[in-house]
């Protein structure tokens, strides 16, 4: 017997957490991709993101169980990418600032 306010608060917290995770993963991925000199990886990632939205919306309406499987995989991938890419960006910032390998390993 939880009231409607408790459910609305839980849904808002879960939705906000999911949105924040996806935005952080996207921004760190884009920052890592922008370090490459060629434009094709940026174009490919942009097109992949644009195609994923209608595909996942369709999946959520027609096959909700498979959508939740895809969502769980996306969340795990986003969290993994966020951790790995923050380490990459920290190492890159250390090299740019002149810290060399010592700063990149830290």
CSV table of C-alpha atoms in Angstrom, one decimal:
chain,number,residue,atom,x,y,z
A,1,UNK,CA,0.0,0.0,0.0
A,2,UNK,CA,2.2,2.9,-1.1
A,3,UNK,CA,0.4,6.0,-2.1
A,4,UNK,CA,0.5,7.6,-5.5
A,5,UNK,CA,3.1,10.2,-4.5
A,6,UNK,CA,5.6,7.6,-3.5
A,7,UNK,CA,5.2,5.8,-6.8
A,8,UNK,CA,5.5,9.1,-8.7
A,9,UNK,CA,8.7,10.0,-6.8
A,10,UNK,CA,10.2,6.6,-7.4
A,11,UNK,CA,9.4,6.8,-11.1
A,12,UNK,CA,10.9,10.3,-11.4
A,13,UNK,CA,14.1,9.2,-9.6
A,14,UNK,CA,14.5,6.2,-11.9
A,15,UNK,CA,13.7,8.2,-15.0
A,16,UNK,CA,16.1,11.0,-14.0
A,17,UNK,CA,18.9,8.5,-13.2
A,18,UNK,CA,18.4,6.8,-16.5
A,19,UNK,CA,18.5,10.1,-18.4
A,20,UNK,CA,21.6,11.3,-16.6
A,21,UNK,CA,23.4,8.0,-17.3
A,22,UNK,CA,22.5,8.1,-21.0
A,23,UNK,CA,23.7,11.7,-21.3
A,24,UNK,CA,26.9,11.2,-19.4
A,25,UNK,CA,27.7,8.1,-21.6
A,26,UNK,CA,26.9,9.9,-24.8
A,27,UNK,CA,29.0,13.0,-23.9
A,28,UNK,CA,32.0,10.9,-22.8
A,29,UNK,CA,31.8,8.8,-25.9
A,30,UNK,CA,31.6,11.9,-28.1
A,31,UNK,CA,34.5,13.5,-26.3
A,32,UNK,CA,36.6,10.3,-26.9
A,33,UNK,CA,35.6,10.1,-30.5
A,34,UNK,CA,36.4,13.8,-31.1
A,35,UNK,CA,40.1,13.0,-30.4
A,36,UNK,CA,40.3,11.0,-33.7
A,37,UNK,CA,41.2,13.0,-36.7
A,38,UNK,CA,38.9,11.3,-39.1
A,39,UNK,CA,35.2,12.3,-39.3
A,40,UNK,CA,33.7,8.9,-40.1
A,41,UNK,CA,33.4,7.7,-36.5
A,42,UNK,CA,31.5,10.8,-35.5
A,43,UNK,CA,29.1,10.5,-38.4
A,44,UNK,CA,28.6,6.8,-37.7
A,45,UNK,CA,27.9,7.4,-34.0
A,46,UNK,CA,25.4,10.2,-34.8
A,47,UNK,CA,23.6,8.0,-37.3
A,48,UNK,CA,23.5,5.1,-34.9
A,49,UNK,CA,22.0,7.2,-32.2
A,50,UNK,CA,19.4,8.6,-34.5
A,51,UNK,CA,18.4,5.1,-35.7
A,52,UNK,CA,18.3,3.7,-32.2
A,53,UNK,CA,15.5,6.0,-31.0
A,54,UNK,CA,12.7,4.9,-33.4
A,55,UNK,CA,14.0,1.3,-33.3
A,56,UNK,CA,13.8,1.1,-29.5
A,57,UNK,CA,10.4,2.9,-29.5
A,58,UNK,CA,9.0,0.4,-31.9
A,59,UNK,CA,10.5,-2.4,-29.8
A,60,UNK,CA,9.0,-1.0,-26.6
A,61,UNK,CA,5.5,-1.1,-28.1
A,62,UNK,CA,5.7,-4.4,-29.9
A,63,UNK,CA,8.0,-6.5,-27.8
A,64,UNK,CA,8.3,-5.0,-24.3
A,65,UNK,CA,10.2,-7.9,-22.8
A,66,UNK,CA,12.9,-7.6,-25.5
A,67,UNK,CA,12.9,-3.9,-25.0
A,68,UNK,CA,13.7,-4.3,-21.3
A,69,UNK,CA,16.5,-6.8,-22.2
A,70,UNK,CA,17.9,-4.2,-24.6
A,71,UNK,CA,17.5,-1.5,-22.0
A,72,UNK,CA,19.4,-3.5,-19.4
A,73,UNK,CA,22.2,-4.1,-21.9
A,74,UNK,CA,22.3,-0.4,-22.8
A,75,UNK,CA,22.5,0.6,-19.1
A,76,UNK,CA,25.4,-1.8,-18.5
A,77,UNK,CA,27.2,-0.7,-21.6
A,78,UNK,CA,26.6,3.0,-20.7
A,79,UNK,CA,28.0,2.6,-17.2
A,80,UNK,CA,31.0,0.6,-18.5
A,81,UNK,CA,31.7,3.2,-21.3
A,82,UNK,CA,31.4,6.0,-18.8
A,83,UNK,CA,34.0,4.6,-16.5
A,84,UNK,CA,36.4,3.6,-19.3
A,85,UNK,CA,36.1,6.9,-21.1
A,86,UNK,CA,36.5,9.0,-18.0
A,87,UNK,CA,39.8,7.2,-17.4
A,88,UNK,CA,40.7,7.8,-21.1
A,89,UNK,CA,39.9,11.5,-20.9
A,90,UNK,CA,41.8,11.9,-17.6
A,91,UNK,CA,44.8,10.3,-19.2
A,92,UNK,CA,44.5,12.5,-22.3
A,93,UNK,CA,44.2,15.6,-20.1
A,94,UNK,CA,47.3,14.5,-18.2
A,95,UNK,CA,49.3,14.2,-21.5
A,96,UNK,CA,48.0,17.5,-22.8
A,97,UNK,CA,48.9,19.4,-19.6
A,98,UNK,CA,52.4,18.0,-19.6
A,99,UNK,CA,52.1,15.3,-17.0
A,100,UNK,CA,53.3,12.6,-19.3
A,101,UNK,CA,52.9,8.9,-18.4
A,102,UNK,CA,52.9,9.4,-14.7
A,103,UNK,CA,49.7,11.5,-14.8
A,104,UNK,CA,48.2,9.1,-17.4
A,105,UNK,CA,48.6,6.1,-15.0
A,106,UNK,CA,47.2,7.9,-12.0
